[in-house]
Amino acid sequence: MRRTLLLSTPLALLASGCAFRPWTPAVSVAYDASSPEVRDIQLPAQADALRRWQIPPGDPWAPYAKYTLLTALDSAPTQVELPDVQSLDEVRSAENAARQVAGAGLPSDTLWVVDLRGAASVAFGVTLSRTALEPVRLVPTFNNWPATDELVPAEETLAALTSMIPQAPEDVGPGARPVFLLDAGRLAYRFDDPGEDTYDNRYILTPSDLPDADTLRARGFRRVVYLVTSLDDTSVEEDDVHAAFLAWQRAGIHIAMVDLAKFEQPMVAYRWDDLWVDDPLWIEPRVTLVEEPSFYLRARGGFGGLHARPSPVHMGGGWSGHGGYAAGHGGGG
């Protein structure tokens, strides 16, 4: 698993970049070079894993879900070594925060966008789906491929998706609260040229990967919670969701940016209406990285490039080979 490239990028360089770049949720991932130990994991067959996560056809949130990571699985159960994501502090914090949120009750007019380290986003969503009294619809957006020498730690997210079991999608009733699960690592290494020996599995989301303002308003959603790891190193939304967030704001949809620490606090008497007063996110129009040609020139297959290689799991092998994905902004799927 590739988590050491950051060490080759001097912090001074990152700091100089952040001097003229807003601090987005990816900063928390880029500054945290820790990697969990690996352990043997029994991966389910691809069909079984998809059954746990796939939103039923006809559900309004089904068009936004991506199952690219799960398609890396083999057609039969396979035992492999994957990161022990339960040992990550952020995963435990995400689970604690989700339990507090569930205990407070989920407002019916609010969409959730969870932009944490991939495994932590999965942990928050799964815990929320299993503990909230209200129905929760989880919408995964993970759109890259795992590999031993990967740049973005997709193996962590895959380990979470296959070891944490959400409420069965078919059991989610009407009026579900949509919870979009994002991997903040997708843009964590945006300034890096990964070199020939690293598998570039970075990817971006596009405005069509999130519902537009008309869709939200038509379904009664007028508020958005944007959950990030820490507000100490996050000042604005991630570059690739900026356009969607700006459109929501212009349509009168209120956005609050909240971190895990806030939701880990007891919320028995919490008033949801206060959130948009205490923690508003005001979207200022800005030029983002996804609009700059040099951003794509640094990619070696990531961000929509073509560097397809077969999945070692899908081919019946182990995680010692290269993963791969097809062309497209999402890196697959």
mmCIF file of N, CA and C in Angstrom, residues 221-306:
data_model
loop_
_atom_site.group_PDB
_atom_site.id
_atom_site.type_symbol
_atom_site.label_atom_id
_atom_site.label_comp_id
_atom_site.label_asym_id
_atom_site.label_seq_id
_atom_site.Cartn_x
_atom_site.Cartn_y
_atom_site.Cartn_z
ATOM 1 N N PHE A 221 -35.111 18.905 0.266
ATOM 2 C CA PHE A 221 -33.832 19.109 0.942
ATOM 3 C C PHE A 221 -33.392 20.558 0.773
ATOM 4 N N ARG A 222 -33.217 21.230 1.886
ATOM 5 C CA ARG A 222 -32.834 22.640 1.843
ATOM 6 C C ARG A 222 -31.561 22.903 2.648
ATOM 7 N N ARG A 223 -30.953 21.831 3.168
ATOM 8 C CA ARG A 223 -29.746 21.983 3.962
ATOM 9 C C ARG A 223 -28.775 20.850 3.657
ATOM 10 N N VAL A 224 -27.492 21.145 3.850
ATOM 11 C CA VAL A 224 -26.434 20.158 3.617
ATOM 12 C C VAL A 224 -25.457 20.219 4.784
ATOM 13 N N VAL A 225 -25.115 19.055 5.353
ATOM 14 C CA VAL A 225 -24.024 18.951 6.318
ATOM 15 C C VAL A 225 -22.806 18.415 5.573
ATOM 16 N N TYR A 226 -21.726 19.159 5.620
ATOM 17 C CA TYR A 226 -20.458 18.756 4.995
ATOM 18 C C TYR A 226 -19.526 18.362 6.124
ATOM 19 N N LEU A 227 -19.309 17.065 6.288
ATOM 20 C CA LEU A 227 -18.527 16.542 7.403
ATOM 21 C C LEU A 227 -17.081 16.328 6.979
ATOM 22 N N VAL A 228 -16.151 16.950 7.721
ATOM 23 C CA VAL A 228 -14.725 16.847 7.429
ATOM 24 C C VAL A 228 -14.004 16.333 8.680
ATOM 25 N N THR A 229 -12.743 16.009 8.521
ATOM 26 C CA THR A 229 -11.988 15.447 9.639
ATOM 27 C C THR A 229 -11.756 16.477 10.736
ATOM 28 N N SER A 230 -11.218 17.628 10.369
ATOM 29 C CA SER A 230 -10.874 18.630 11.374
ATOM 30 C C SER A 230 -10.964 20.025 10.771
ATOM 31 N N LEU A 231 -11.599 20.926 11.490
ATOM 32 C CA LEU A 231 -11.653 22.320 11.049
ATOM 33 C C LEU A 231 -10.359 23.061 11.333
ATOM 34 N N ASP A 232 -9.447 22.432 12.060
ATOM 35 C CA ASP A 232 -8.149 23.057 12.306
ATOM 36 C C ASP A 232 -7.336 23.175 11.023
ATOM 37 N N ASP A 233 -7.535 22.254 10.084
ATOM 38 C CA ASP A 233 -6.794 22.314 8.827
ATOM 39 C C ASP A 233 -7.718 22.239 7.616
ATOM 40 N N THR A 234 -8.951 22.683 7.776
ATOM 41 C CA THR A 234 -9.897 22.751 6.664
ATOM 42 C C THR A 234 -10.633 24.079 6.724
ATOM 43 N N SER A 235 -10.534 24.844 5.658
ATOM 44 C CA SER A 235 -11.201 26.144 5.644
ATOM 45 C C SER A 235 -12.325 26.217 4.622
ATOM 46 N N VAL A 236 -12.241 25.402 3.564
ATOM 47 C CA VAL A 236 -13.252 25.444 2.504
ATOM 48 C C VAL A 236 -13.513 24.028 1.999
ATOM 49 N N GLU A 237 -14.516 23.926 1.147
ATOM 50 C CA GLU A 237 -14.868 22.653 0.536
ATOM 51 C C GLU A 237 -13.790 22.199 -0.446
ATOM 52 N N GLU A 238 -13.757 20.908 -0.746
ATOM 53 C CA GLU A 238 -12.771 20.382 -1.680
ATOM 54 C C GLU A 238 -12.993 20.957 -3.078
ATOM 55 N N ASP A 239 -11.906 21.049 -3.853
ATOM 56 C CA ASP A 239 -11.961 21.693 -5.165
ATOM 57 C C ASP A 239 -12.985 21.061 -6.106
ATOM 58 N N ASP A 240 -13.100 19.729 -6.081
ATOM 59 C CA ASP A 240 -13.957 19.087 -7.076
ATOM 60 C C ASP A 240 -15.441 19.130 -6.724
ATOM 61 N N VAL A 241 -15.796 19.539 -5.502
ATOM 62 C CA VAL A 241 -17.213 19.715 -5.178
ATOM 63 C C VAL A 241 -17.595 21.191 -5.124
ATOM 64 N N HIS A 242 -16.625 22.055 -5.395
ATOM 65 C CA HIS A 242 -16.870 23.497 -5.300
ATOM 66 C C HIS A 242 -18.023 23.937 -6.199
ATOM 67 N N ALA A 243 -18.033 23.491 -7.439
ATOM 68 C CA ALA A 243 -19.067 23.939 -8.381
ATOM 69 C C ALA A 243 -20.455 23.519 -7.916
ATOM 70 N N ALA A 244 -20.585 22.292 -7.446
ATOM 71 C CA ALA A 244 -21.881 21.817 -6.970
ATOM 72 C C ALA A 244 -22.322 22.594 -5.735
ATOM 73 N N PHE A 245 -21.403 22.816 -4.812
ATOM 74 C CA PHE A 245 -21.747 23.549 -3.592
ATOM 75 C C PHE A 245 -22.140 24.988 -3.904
ATOM 76 N N LEU A 246 -21.423 25.607 -4.820
ATOM 77 C CA LEU A 246 -21.743 26.987 -5.182
ATOM 78 C C LEU A 246 -23.139 27.067 -5.789
ATOM 79 N N ALA A 247 -23.479 26.102 -6.622
ATOM 80 C CA ALA A 247 -24.817 26.076 -7.226
ATOM 81 C C ALA A 247 -25.885 25.865 -6.153
ATOM 82 N N TRP A 248 -25.609 25.020 -5.184
ATOM 83 C CA TRP A 248 -26.569 24.819 -4.093
ATOM 84 C C TRP A 248 -26.787 26.122 -3.336
ATOM 85 N N GLN A 249 -25.691 26.791 -3.014
ATOM 86 C CA GLN A 249 -25.800 28.032 -2.249
ATOM 87 C C GLN A 249 -26.614 29.072 -3.008
ATOM 88 N N ARG A 250 -26.357 29.190 -4.281
ATOM 89 C CA ARG A 250 -27.079 30.178 -5.095
ATOM 90 C C ARG A 250 -28.570 29.860 -5.187
ATOM 91 N N ALA A 251 -28.915 28.593 -4.969
ATOM 92 C CA ALA A 251 -30.317 28.186 -4.996
ATOM 93 C C ALA A 251 -30.974 28.283 -3.625
ATOM 94 N N GLY A 252 -30.226 28.805 -2.643
ATOM 95 C CA GLY A 252 -30.795 28.999 -1.319
ATOM 96 C C GLY A 252 -30.679 27.810 -0.393
ATOM 97 N N ILE A 253 -29.836 26.850 -0.739
ATOM 98 C CA ILE A 253 -29.607 25.690 0.118
ATOM 99 C C ILE A 253 -28.468 26.012 1.078
ATOM 100 N N HIS A 254 -28.714 25.873 2.358
ATOM 101 C CA HIS A 254 -27.731 26.229 3.380
ATOM 102 C C HIS A 254 -26.769 25.067 3.615
ATOM 103 N N ILE A 255 -25.482 25.391 3.771
ATOM 104 C CA ILE A 255 -24.443 24.385 3.971
ATOM 105 C C ILE A 255 -23.713 24.689 5.273
ATOM 106 N N ALA A 256 -23.526 23.663 6.085
ATOM 107 C CA ALA A 256 -22.724 23.775 7.298
ATOM 108 C C ALA A 256 -21.536 22.833 7.169
ATOM 109 N N MET A 257 -20.346 23.309 7.502
ATOM 110 C CA MET A 257 -19.153 22.457 7.516
ATOM 111 C C MET A 257 -18.814 22.151 8.968
ATOM 112 N N VAL A 258 -18.832 20.863 9.301
ATOM 113 C CA VAL A 258 -18.672 20.410 10.677
ATOM 114 C C VAL A 258 -17.595 19.336 10.699
ATOM 115 N N ASP A 259 -16.835 19.236 11.794
ATOM 116 C CA ASP A 259 -15.813 18.203 11.876
ATOM 117 C C ASP A 259 -16.213 17.117 12.875
ATOM 118 N N LEU A 260 -15.411 16.063 12.916
ATOM 119 C CA LEU A 260 -15.728 14.922 13.769
ATOM 120 C C LEU A 260 -15.783 15.307 15.236
ATOM 121 N N ALA A 261 -14.891 16.209 15.657
ATOM 122 C CA ALA A 261 -14.840 16.581 17.068
ATOM 123 C C ALA A 261 -16.173 17.143 17.546
ATOM 124 N N LYS A 262 -16.845 17.905 16.701
ATOM 125 C CA LYS A 262 -18.121 18.489 17.110
ATOM 126 C C LYS A 262 -19.169 17.403 17.312
ATOM 127 N N PHE A 263 -19.206 16.450 16.386
ATOM 128 C CA PHE A 263 -20.235 15.420 16.475
ATOM 129 C C PHE A 263 -19.900 14.326 17.479
ATOM 130 N N GLU A 264 -18.659 14.260 17.938
ATOM 131 C CA GLU A 264 -18.338 13.289 18.986
ATOM 132 C C GLU A 264 -18.840 13.739 20.355
ATOM 133 N N GLN A 265 -19.191 15.002 20.488
ATOM 134 C CA GLN A 265 -19.715 15.504 21.748
ATOM 135 C C GLN A 265 -21.149 15.009 21.942
ATOM 136 N N PRO A 266 -21.578 14.863 23.201
ATOM 137 C CA PRO A 266 -22.968 14.447 23.453
ATOM 138 C C PRO A 266 -23.952 15.392 22.777
ATOM 139 N N MET A 267 -24.964 14.819 22.143
ATOM 140 C CA MET A 267 -25.885 15.624 21.343
ATOM 141 C C MET A 267 -27.336 15.400 21.750
ATOM 142 N N VAL A 268 -27.558 14.985 22.984
ATOM 143 C CA VAL A 268 -28.919 14.675 23.409
ATOM 144 C C VAL A 268 -29.826 15.889 23.247
ATOM 145 N N ALA A 269 -29.313 17.056 23.635
ATOM 146 C CA ALA A 269 -30.131 18.265 23.561
ATOM 147 C C ALA A 269 -29.771 19.126 22.352
ATOM 148 N N TYR A 270 -29.166 18.505 21.382
ATOM 149 C CA TYR A 270 -28.685 19.281 20.244
ATOM 150 C C TYR A 270 -29.853 19.823 19.419
ATOM 151 N N ARG A 271 -29.744 21.059 19.006
ATOM 152 C CA ARG A 271 -30.749 21.653 18.124
ATOM 153 C C ARG A 271 -30.139 21.793 16.740
ATOM 154 N N TRP A 272 -30.675 21.041 15.799
ATOM 155 C CA TRP A 272 -30.098 21.032 14.451
ATOM 156 C C TRP A 272 -30.142 22.405 13.803
ATOM 157 N N ASP A 273 -31.168 23.187 14.097
ATOM 158 C CA ASP A 273 -31.273 24.504 13.463
ATOM 159 C C ASP A 273 -30.084 25.396 13.802
ATOM 160 N N ASP A 274 -29.453 25.161 14.947
ATOM 161 C CA ASP A 274 -28.311 25.992 15.337
ATOM 162 C C ASP A 274 -27.084 25.738 14.469
ATOM 163 N N LEU A 275 -27.047 24.566 13.836
ATOM 164 C CA LEU A 275 -25.844 24.186 13.096
ATOM 165 C C LEU A 275 -25.547 25.168 11.972
ATOM 166 N N TRP A 276 -26.578 25.600 11.270
ATOM 167 C CA TRP A 276 -26.358 26.468 10.121
ATOM 168 C C TRP A 276 -26.107 27.924 10.540
ATOM 169 N N VAL A 277 -26.298 28.193 11.829
ATOM 170 C CA VAL A 277 -25.947 29.495 12.379
ATOM 171 C C VAL A 277 -24.527 29.471 12.944
ATOM 172 N N ASP A 278 -24.189 28.371 13.614
ATOM 173 C CA ASP A 278 -22.883 28.269 14.271
ATOM 174 C C ASP A 278 -21.752 27.893 13.325
ATOM 175 N N ASP A 279 -22.046 27.067 12.306
ATOM 176 C CA ASP A 279 -20.987 26.519 11.446
ATOM 177 C C ASP A 279 -21.300 26.686 9.961
ATOM 178 N N PRO A 280 -21.667 27.874 9.526
ATOM 179 C CA PRO A 280 -22.015 28.034 8.112
ATOM 180 C C PRO A 280 -20.785 27.936 7.215
ATOM 181 N N LEU A 281 -20.966 27.378 6.050
ATOM 182 C CA LEU A 281 -19.918 27.376 5.029
ATOM 183 C C LEU A 281 -20.379 28.294 3.907
ATOM 184 N N TRP A 282 -19.671 29.401 3.756
ATOM 185 C CA TRP A 282 -20.005 30.344 2.691
ATOM 186 C C TRP A 282 -19.085 30.067 1.516
ATOM 187 N N ILE A 283 -19.664 29.754 0.367
ATOM 188 C CA ILE A 283 -18.895 29.374 -0.819
ATOM 189 C C ILE A 283 -18.540 30.628 -1.611
ATOM 190 N N GLU A 284 -17.261 30.955 -1.652
ATOM 191 C CA GLU A 284 -16.782 32.068 -2.462
ATOM 192 C C GLU A 284 -16.349 31.534 -3.827
ATOM 193 N N PRO A 285 -16.815 32.124 -4.917
ATOM 194 C CA PRO A 285 -16.357 31.677 -6.244
ATOM 195 C C PRO A 285 -14.835 31.760 -6.335
ATOM 196 N N ARG A 286 -14.210 30.720 -6.856
ATOM 197 C CA ARG A 286 -12.759 30.675 -6.968
ATOM 198 C C ARG A 286 -12.358 29.741 -8.099
ATOM 199 N N VAL A 287 -11.148 29.943 -8.568
ATOM 200 C CA VAL A 287 -10.577 29.030 -9.555
ATOM 201 C C VAL A 287 -10.025 27.827 -8.797
ATOM 202 N N THR A 288 -10.418 26.646 -9.204
ATOM 203 C CA THR A 288 -9.991 25.430 -8.509
ATOM 204 C C THR A 288 -8.953 24.685 -9.338
ATOM 205 N N LEU A 289 -8.317 23.716 -8.692
ATOM 206 C CA LEU A 289 -7.301 22.917 -9.367
ATOM 207 C C LEU A 289 -7.854 22.174 -10.580
ATOM 208 N N VAL A 290 -9.094 21.767 -10.508
ATOM 209 C CA VAL A 290 -9.641 20.958 -11.603
ATOM 210 C C VAL A 290 -9.812 21.769 -12.882
ATOM 211 N N GLU A 291 -9.625 23.076 -12.803
ATOM 212 C CA GLU A 291 -9.705 23.927 -13.985
ATOM 213 C C GLU A 291 -8.337 24.270 -14.564
ATOM 214 N N GLU A 292 -7.274 23.754 -13.947
ATOM 215 C CA GLU A 292 -5.926 24.104 -14.381
ATOM 216 C C GLU A 292 -5.292 22.962 -15.179
ATOM 217 N N PRO A 293 -4.823 23.222 -16.396
ATOM 218 C CA PRO A 293 -4.213 22.161 -17.209
ATOM 219 C C PRO A 293 -3.026 21.485 -16.535
ATOM 220 N N SER A 294 -2.227 22.239 -15.771
ATOM 221 C CA SER A 294 -1.049 21.649 -15.142
ATOM 222 C C SER A 294 -1.424 20.567 -14.132
ATOM 223 N N PHE A 295 -2.610 20.666 -13.597
ATOM 224 C CA PHE A 295 -3.105 19.664 -12.653
ATOM 225 C C PHE A 295 -3.132 18.284 -13.307
ATOM 226 N N TYR A 296 -3.568 18.220 -14.552
ATOM 227 C CA TYR A 296 -3.677 16.936 -15.250
ATOM 228 C C TYR A 296 -2.333 16.493 -15.823
ATOM 229 N N LEU A 297 -1.469 17.446 -16.124
ATOM 230 C CA LEU A 297 -0.161 17.081 -16.658
ATOM 231 C C LEU A 297 0.675 16.331 -15.630
ATOM 232 N N ARG A 298 0.395 16.536 -14.338
ATOM 233 C CA ARG A 298 1.133 15.830 -13.292
ATOM 234 C C ARG A 298 0.652 14.403 -13.103
ATOM 235 N N ALA A 299 -0.472 14.055 -13.748
ATOM 236 C CA ALA A 299 -1.054 12.730 -13.537
ATOM 237 C C ALA A 299 -0.405 11.703 -14.451
ATOM 238 N N ARG A 300 -0.243 10.507 -13.929
ATOM 239 C CA ARG A 300 0.237 9.366 -14.714
ATOM 240 C C ARG A 300 -0.845 8.290 -14.675
ATOM 241 N N GLY A 301 -1.969 8.618 -15.280
ATOM 242 C CA GLY A 301 -3.095 7.696 -15.269
ATOM 243 C C GLY A 301 -4.217 8.154 -14.372
ATOM 244 N N GLY A 302 -3.943 9.038 -13.413
ATOM 245 C CA GLY A 302 -4.985 9.524 -12.531
ATOM 246 C C GLY A 302 -5.772 10.660 -13.162
ATOM 247 N N PHE A 303 -6.847 11.045 -12.516
ATOM 248 C CA PHE A 303 -7.682 12.170 -12.941
ATOM 249 C C PHE A 303 -8.210 11.991 -14.365
ATOM 250 N N GLY A 304 -8.519 10.769 -14.738
ATOM 251 C CA GLY A 304 -9.115 10.552 -16.049
ATOM 252 C C GLY A 304 -8.158 10.039 -17.092
ATOM 253 N N GLY A 305 -6.892 9.800 -16.734
ATOM 254 C CA GLY A 305 -5.959 9.234 -17.698
ATOM 255 C C GLY A 305 -6.230 7.751 -17.913
ATOM 256 N N LEU A 306 -5.545 7.160 -18.875
ATOM 257 C CA LEU A 306 -5.765 5.766 -19.214
ATOM 258 C C LEU A 306 -4.520 4.959 -18.873
#
